[in-house]
Coordinates of C-alpha atoms in Angstrom, one line a residue:
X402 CA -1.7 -41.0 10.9
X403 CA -0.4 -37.7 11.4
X404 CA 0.4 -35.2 8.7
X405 CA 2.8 -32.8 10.8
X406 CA 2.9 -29.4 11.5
X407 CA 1.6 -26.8 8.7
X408 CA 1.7 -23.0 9.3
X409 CA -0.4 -20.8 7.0
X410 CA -0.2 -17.1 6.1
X411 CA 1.1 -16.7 9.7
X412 CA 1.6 -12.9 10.8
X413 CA 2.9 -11.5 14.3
X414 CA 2.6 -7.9 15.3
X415 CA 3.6 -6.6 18.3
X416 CA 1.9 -4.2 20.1
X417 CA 3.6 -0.9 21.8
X418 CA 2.5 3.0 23.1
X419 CA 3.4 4.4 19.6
X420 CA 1.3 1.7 17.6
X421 CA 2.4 -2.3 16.7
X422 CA 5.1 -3.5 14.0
X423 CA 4.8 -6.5 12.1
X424 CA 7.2 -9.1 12.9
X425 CA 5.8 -11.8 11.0
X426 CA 4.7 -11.1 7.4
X427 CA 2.6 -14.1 6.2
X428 CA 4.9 -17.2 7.1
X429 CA 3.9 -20.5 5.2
X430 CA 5.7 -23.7 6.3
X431 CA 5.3 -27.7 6.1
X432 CA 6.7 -30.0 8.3
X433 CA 6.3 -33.7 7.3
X434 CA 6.8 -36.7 9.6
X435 CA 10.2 -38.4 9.1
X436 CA 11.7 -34.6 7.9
X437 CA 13.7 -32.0 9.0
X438 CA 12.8 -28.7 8.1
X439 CA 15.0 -26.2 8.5
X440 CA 14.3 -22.5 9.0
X441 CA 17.2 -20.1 8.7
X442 CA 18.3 -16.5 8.9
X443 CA 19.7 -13.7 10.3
X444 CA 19.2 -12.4 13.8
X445 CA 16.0 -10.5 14.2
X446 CA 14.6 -12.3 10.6
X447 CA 11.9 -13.9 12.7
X448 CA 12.7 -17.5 12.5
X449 CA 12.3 -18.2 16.6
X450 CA 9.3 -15.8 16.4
X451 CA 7.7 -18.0 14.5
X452 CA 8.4 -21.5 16.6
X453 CA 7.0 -19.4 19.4
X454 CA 3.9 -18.1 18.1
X455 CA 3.0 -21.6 16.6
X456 CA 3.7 -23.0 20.2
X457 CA 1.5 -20.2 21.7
X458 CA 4.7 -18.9 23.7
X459 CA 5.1 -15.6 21.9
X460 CA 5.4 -12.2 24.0
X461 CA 1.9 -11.2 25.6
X462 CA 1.6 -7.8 23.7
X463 CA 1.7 -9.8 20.6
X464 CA -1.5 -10.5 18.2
X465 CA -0.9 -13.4 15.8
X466 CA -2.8 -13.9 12.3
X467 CA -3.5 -17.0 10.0
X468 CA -3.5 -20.9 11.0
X469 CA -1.4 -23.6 12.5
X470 CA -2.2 -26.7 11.9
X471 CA -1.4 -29.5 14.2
X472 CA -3.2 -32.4 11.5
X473 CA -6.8 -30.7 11.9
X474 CA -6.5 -28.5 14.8
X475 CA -5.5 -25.2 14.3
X476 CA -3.2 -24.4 17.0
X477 CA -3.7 -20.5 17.1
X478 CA -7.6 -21.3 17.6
X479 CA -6.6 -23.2 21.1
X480 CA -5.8 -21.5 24.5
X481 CA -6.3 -22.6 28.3
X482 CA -6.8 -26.3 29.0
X483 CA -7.3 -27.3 25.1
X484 CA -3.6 -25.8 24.2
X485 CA -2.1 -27.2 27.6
X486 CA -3.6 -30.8 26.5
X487 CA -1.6 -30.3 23.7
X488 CA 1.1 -29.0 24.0
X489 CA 4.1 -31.1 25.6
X490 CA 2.0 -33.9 24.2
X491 CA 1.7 -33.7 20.7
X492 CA 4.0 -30.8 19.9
X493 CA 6.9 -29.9 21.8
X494 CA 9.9 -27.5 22.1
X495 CA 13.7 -27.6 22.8
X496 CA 15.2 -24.3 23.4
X497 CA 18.4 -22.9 22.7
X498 CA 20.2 -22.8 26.0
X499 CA 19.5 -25.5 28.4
X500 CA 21.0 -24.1 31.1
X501 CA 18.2 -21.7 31.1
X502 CA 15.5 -24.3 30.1
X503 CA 16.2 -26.6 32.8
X504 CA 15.3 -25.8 36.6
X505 CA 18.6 -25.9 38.1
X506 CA 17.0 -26.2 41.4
X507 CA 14.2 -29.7 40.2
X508 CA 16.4 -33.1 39.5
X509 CA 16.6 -34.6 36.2
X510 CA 13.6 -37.2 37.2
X511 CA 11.4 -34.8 38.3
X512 CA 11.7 -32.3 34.9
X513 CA 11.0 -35.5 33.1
X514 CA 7.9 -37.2 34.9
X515 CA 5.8 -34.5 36.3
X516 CA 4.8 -33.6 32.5
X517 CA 4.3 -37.8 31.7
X518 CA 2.1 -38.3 34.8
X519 CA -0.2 -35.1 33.8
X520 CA -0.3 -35.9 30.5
X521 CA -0.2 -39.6 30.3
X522 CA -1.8 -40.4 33.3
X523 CA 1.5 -43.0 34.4
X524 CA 1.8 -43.9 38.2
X525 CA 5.1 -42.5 39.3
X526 CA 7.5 -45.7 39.2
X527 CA 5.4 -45.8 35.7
X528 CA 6.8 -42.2 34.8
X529 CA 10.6 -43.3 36.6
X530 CA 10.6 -46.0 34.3
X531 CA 9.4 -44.1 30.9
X532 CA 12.4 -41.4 31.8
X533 CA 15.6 -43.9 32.5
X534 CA 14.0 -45.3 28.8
X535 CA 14.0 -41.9 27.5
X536 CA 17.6 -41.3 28.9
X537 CA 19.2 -43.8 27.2
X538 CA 17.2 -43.2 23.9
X539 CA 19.2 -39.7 24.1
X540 CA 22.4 -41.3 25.0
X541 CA 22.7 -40.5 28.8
X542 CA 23.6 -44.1 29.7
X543 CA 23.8 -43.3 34.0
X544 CA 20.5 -44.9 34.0
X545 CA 17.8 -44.8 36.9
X546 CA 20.8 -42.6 38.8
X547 CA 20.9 -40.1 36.9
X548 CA 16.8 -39.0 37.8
X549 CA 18.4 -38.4 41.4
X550 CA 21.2 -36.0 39.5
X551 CA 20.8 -32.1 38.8
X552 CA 21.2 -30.7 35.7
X553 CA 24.5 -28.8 36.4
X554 CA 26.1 -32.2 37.4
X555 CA 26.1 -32.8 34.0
X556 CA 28.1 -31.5 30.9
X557 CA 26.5 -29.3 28.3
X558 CA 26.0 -31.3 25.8
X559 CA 24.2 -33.7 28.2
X560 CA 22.0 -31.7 29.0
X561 CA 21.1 -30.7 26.1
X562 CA 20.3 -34.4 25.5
X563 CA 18.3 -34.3 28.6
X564 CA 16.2 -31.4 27.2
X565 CA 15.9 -33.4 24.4
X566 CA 14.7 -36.4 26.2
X567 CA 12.0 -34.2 27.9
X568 CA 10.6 -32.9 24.7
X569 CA 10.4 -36.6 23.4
X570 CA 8.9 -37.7 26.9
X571 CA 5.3 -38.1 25.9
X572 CA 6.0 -39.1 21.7
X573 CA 5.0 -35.8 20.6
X574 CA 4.2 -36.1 16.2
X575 CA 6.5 -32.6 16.0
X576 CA 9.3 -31.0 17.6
X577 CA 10.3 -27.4 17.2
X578 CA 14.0 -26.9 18.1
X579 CA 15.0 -23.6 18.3
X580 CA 19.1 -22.9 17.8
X581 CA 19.6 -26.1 20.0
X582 CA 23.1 -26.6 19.0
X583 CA 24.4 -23.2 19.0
X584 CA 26.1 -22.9 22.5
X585 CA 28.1 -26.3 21.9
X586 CA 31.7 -26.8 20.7
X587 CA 31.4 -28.2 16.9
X588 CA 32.6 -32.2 18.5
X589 CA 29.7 -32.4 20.9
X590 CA 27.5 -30.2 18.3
X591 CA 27.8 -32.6 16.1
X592 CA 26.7 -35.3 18.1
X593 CA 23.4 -33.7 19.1
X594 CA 22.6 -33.3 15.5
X595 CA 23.7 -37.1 15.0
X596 CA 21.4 -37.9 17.2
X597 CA 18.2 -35.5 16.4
X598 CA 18.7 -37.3 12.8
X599 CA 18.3 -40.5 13.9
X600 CA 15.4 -39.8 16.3
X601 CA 13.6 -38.3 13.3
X602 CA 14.5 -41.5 11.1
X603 CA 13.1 -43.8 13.8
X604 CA 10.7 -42.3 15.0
X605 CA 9.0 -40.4 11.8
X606 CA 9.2 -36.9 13.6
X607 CA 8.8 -33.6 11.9
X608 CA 11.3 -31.5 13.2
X609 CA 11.4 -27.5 12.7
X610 CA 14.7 -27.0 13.1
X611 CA 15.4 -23.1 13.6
X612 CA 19.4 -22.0 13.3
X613 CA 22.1 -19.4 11.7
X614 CA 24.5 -21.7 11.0
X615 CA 24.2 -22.8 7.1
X616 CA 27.0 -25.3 8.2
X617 CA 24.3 -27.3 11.1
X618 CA 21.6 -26.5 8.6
X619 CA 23.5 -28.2 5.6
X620 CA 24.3 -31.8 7.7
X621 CA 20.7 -32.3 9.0
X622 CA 17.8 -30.7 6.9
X623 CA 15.7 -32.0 4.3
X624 CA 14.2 -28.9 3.2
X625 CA 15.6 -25.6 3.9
X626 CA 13.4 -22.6 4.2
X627 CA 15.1 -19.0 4.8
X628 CA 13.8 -16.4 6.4
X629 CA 14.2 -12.1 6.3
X630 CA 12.5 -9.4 7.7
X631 CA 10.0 -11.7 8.4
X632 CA 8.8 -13.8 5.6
X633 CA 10.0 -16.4 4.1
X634 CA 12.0 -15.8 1.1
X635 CA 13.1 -19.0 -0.2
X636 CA 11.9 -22.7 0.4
X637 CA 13.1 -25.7 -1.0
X638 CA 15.0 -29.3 -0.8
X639 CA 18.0 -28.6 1.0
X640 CA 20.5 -29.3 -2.2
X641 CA 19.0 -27.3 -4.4
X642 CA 19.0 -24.2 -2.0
X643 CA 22.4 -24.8 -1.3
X644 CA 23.8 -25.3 -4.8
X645 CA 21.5 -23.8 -7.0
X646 CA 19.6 -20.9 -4.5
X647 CA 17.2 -18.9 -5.9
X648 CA 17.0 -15.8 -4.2
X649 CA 19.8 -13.0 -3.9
X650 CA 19.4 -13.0 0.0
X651 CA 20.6 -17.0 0.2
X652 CA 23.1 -16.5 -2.1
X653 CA 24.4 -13.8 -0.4
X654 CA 24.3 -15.5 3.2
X655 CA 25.8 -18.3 1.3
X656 CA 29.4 -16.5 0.0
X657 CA 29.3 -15.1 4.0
X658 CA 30.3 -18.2 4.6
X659 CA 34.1 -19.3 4.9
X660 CA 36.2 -22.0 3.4
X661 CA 36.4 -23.4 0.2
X662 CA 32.9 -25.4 0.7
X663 CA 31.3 -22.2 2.3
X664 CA 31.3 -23.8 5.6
X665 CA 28.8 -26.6 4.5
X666 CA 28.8 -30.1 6.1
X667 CA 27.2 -33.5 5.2
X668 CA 25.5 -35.9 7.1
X669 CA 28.9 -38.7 7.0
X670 CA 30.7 -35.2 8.6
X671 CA 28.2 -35.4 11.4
X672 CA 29.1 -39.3 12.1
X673 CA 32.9 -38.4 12.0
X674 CA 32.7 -35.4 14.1
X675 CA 30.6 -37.2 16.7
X676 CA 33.1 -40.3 16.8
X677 CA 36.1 -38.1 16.7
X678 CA 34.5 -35.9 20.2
X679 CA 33.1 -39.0 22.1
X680 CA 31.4 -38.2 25.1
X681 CA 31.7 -34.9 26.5

């Protein structure tokens, strides 16, 4: 049974000519199955620097410290073949922009089966069949055509459901998602985050979920961790950091925000907002 994703004392320093500087000051974080936890900040507080360093993507002059624990394997201990078996598999990523993500120039079927087949071992009308499933789990309802499709024949939102769908391909125990809604208008938005929150409910994920936006944060976490200058400064259930925070630094990003409710959405807002866009 898997316990999730847990990141101790985790440091990142990057190294340059004059010397390095610490990006990452000791970073401890849990993810349990079935949650969302949320990791927020400002730009440059280090909250995608550290869903990259615990996915072993981070920047090639950088030197990480401390532990990441994948249930009992320590993810910063694994490199080459050990952390390619892994990763993809049991932990997985959706980035921010799919546009970027996404080979423009590779069809939707290939993107999603040439990772099954490696890691799976599936025959390729094996893997054809897995991806239409894990289409349709994500909403895209076009079926087995839309393998044959490339990702700019499709609307962003979709494809953002698509990256999804590839992250999910091979039933990985954790997801990090890193600013995944951010580039979408607040209808369609909201129905990626519908969906990410029932995924998580069905399928007991644990979900880091990196953003900004208080607002997103507010309608899909369970626990709320916030990040600056690279630690974390605050951690707790996700109503109590909103209404009662304890740190100056959340209370402060907190009055940033606008409106009478500071911007802050609930889960039943998600639902409408979703219903009221439809399919983009």
């Amino acid at each position: 049974m898997s316990t999730g994703l847990r990141i101790e004392h985790l440091e990142v320093d990057i190294r340059h000519e004059e010397g390095t500087t610490p990006i990452l000051r000791g970073v401890d974080l849990a993810v349990a199955p079935g949650t969302v936890q949320g990791l927020a900040g400002e730009s440059g507080s280090g909250k995608t620097m550290t869903g990259l360093a615990a996915m072993g993507l981070h920047p090639s002059t950088a030197v990480r410290r401390g532990h990441v624990w994948l249930d009992d394997i320590d993810l910063l201990a694994c490199a080459g073949s050990r952390l390619d078996a892994i990763r993809g598999r049991r932990i997985a990523m959706v980035f921010q922009d799919p546009s970027t993500s996404l080979h423009p120039q590779l069809t939707v079927g290939a993107q999603l089966t040439d990772h099954v087949r490696h890691h799976l071992s599936l025959t390729r009308s094996q893997a054809r069949e897995r991806a239409a499933d894990g289409l349709a789990r994500v909403g895209i309802t076009q079926g087995v055509s839309a393998l044959s499709r490339y990702p700019h024949e499709f609307s962003g939102g979709q494809r953002q459901r698509i990256a999804i769908a590839i992250a999910l391909a091979c039933d990985p125990q954790v997801v990090i998602m890193d600013e995944p809604t951010t580039a979408l208008d607040v209808t369609v938005q909201a129905g990626v985050l519908a969906l990410v929150r029932d995924l998580v409910d069905s399928l007991d994920l644990a979900v880091l979920f990196i953003t900004h936006d208080l607002g997103v944060m507010s309608a899909i976490a369970d626990r709320v961790a916030v990040m600056r200058y690279g630690e974390v400064v605050e951690d707790g259930e996700c109503a109590q950091v909103f209404t009662a925070p304890r740190h100056e630094y959340t209370r402060s990003l907190l009055a940033s925000l606008p409106g009478a409710t500071g911007g802050l959405r609930t889960r039943d807002d998600l639902v409408r907002l979703a219903e009221e866009g439809g399919e983009e």
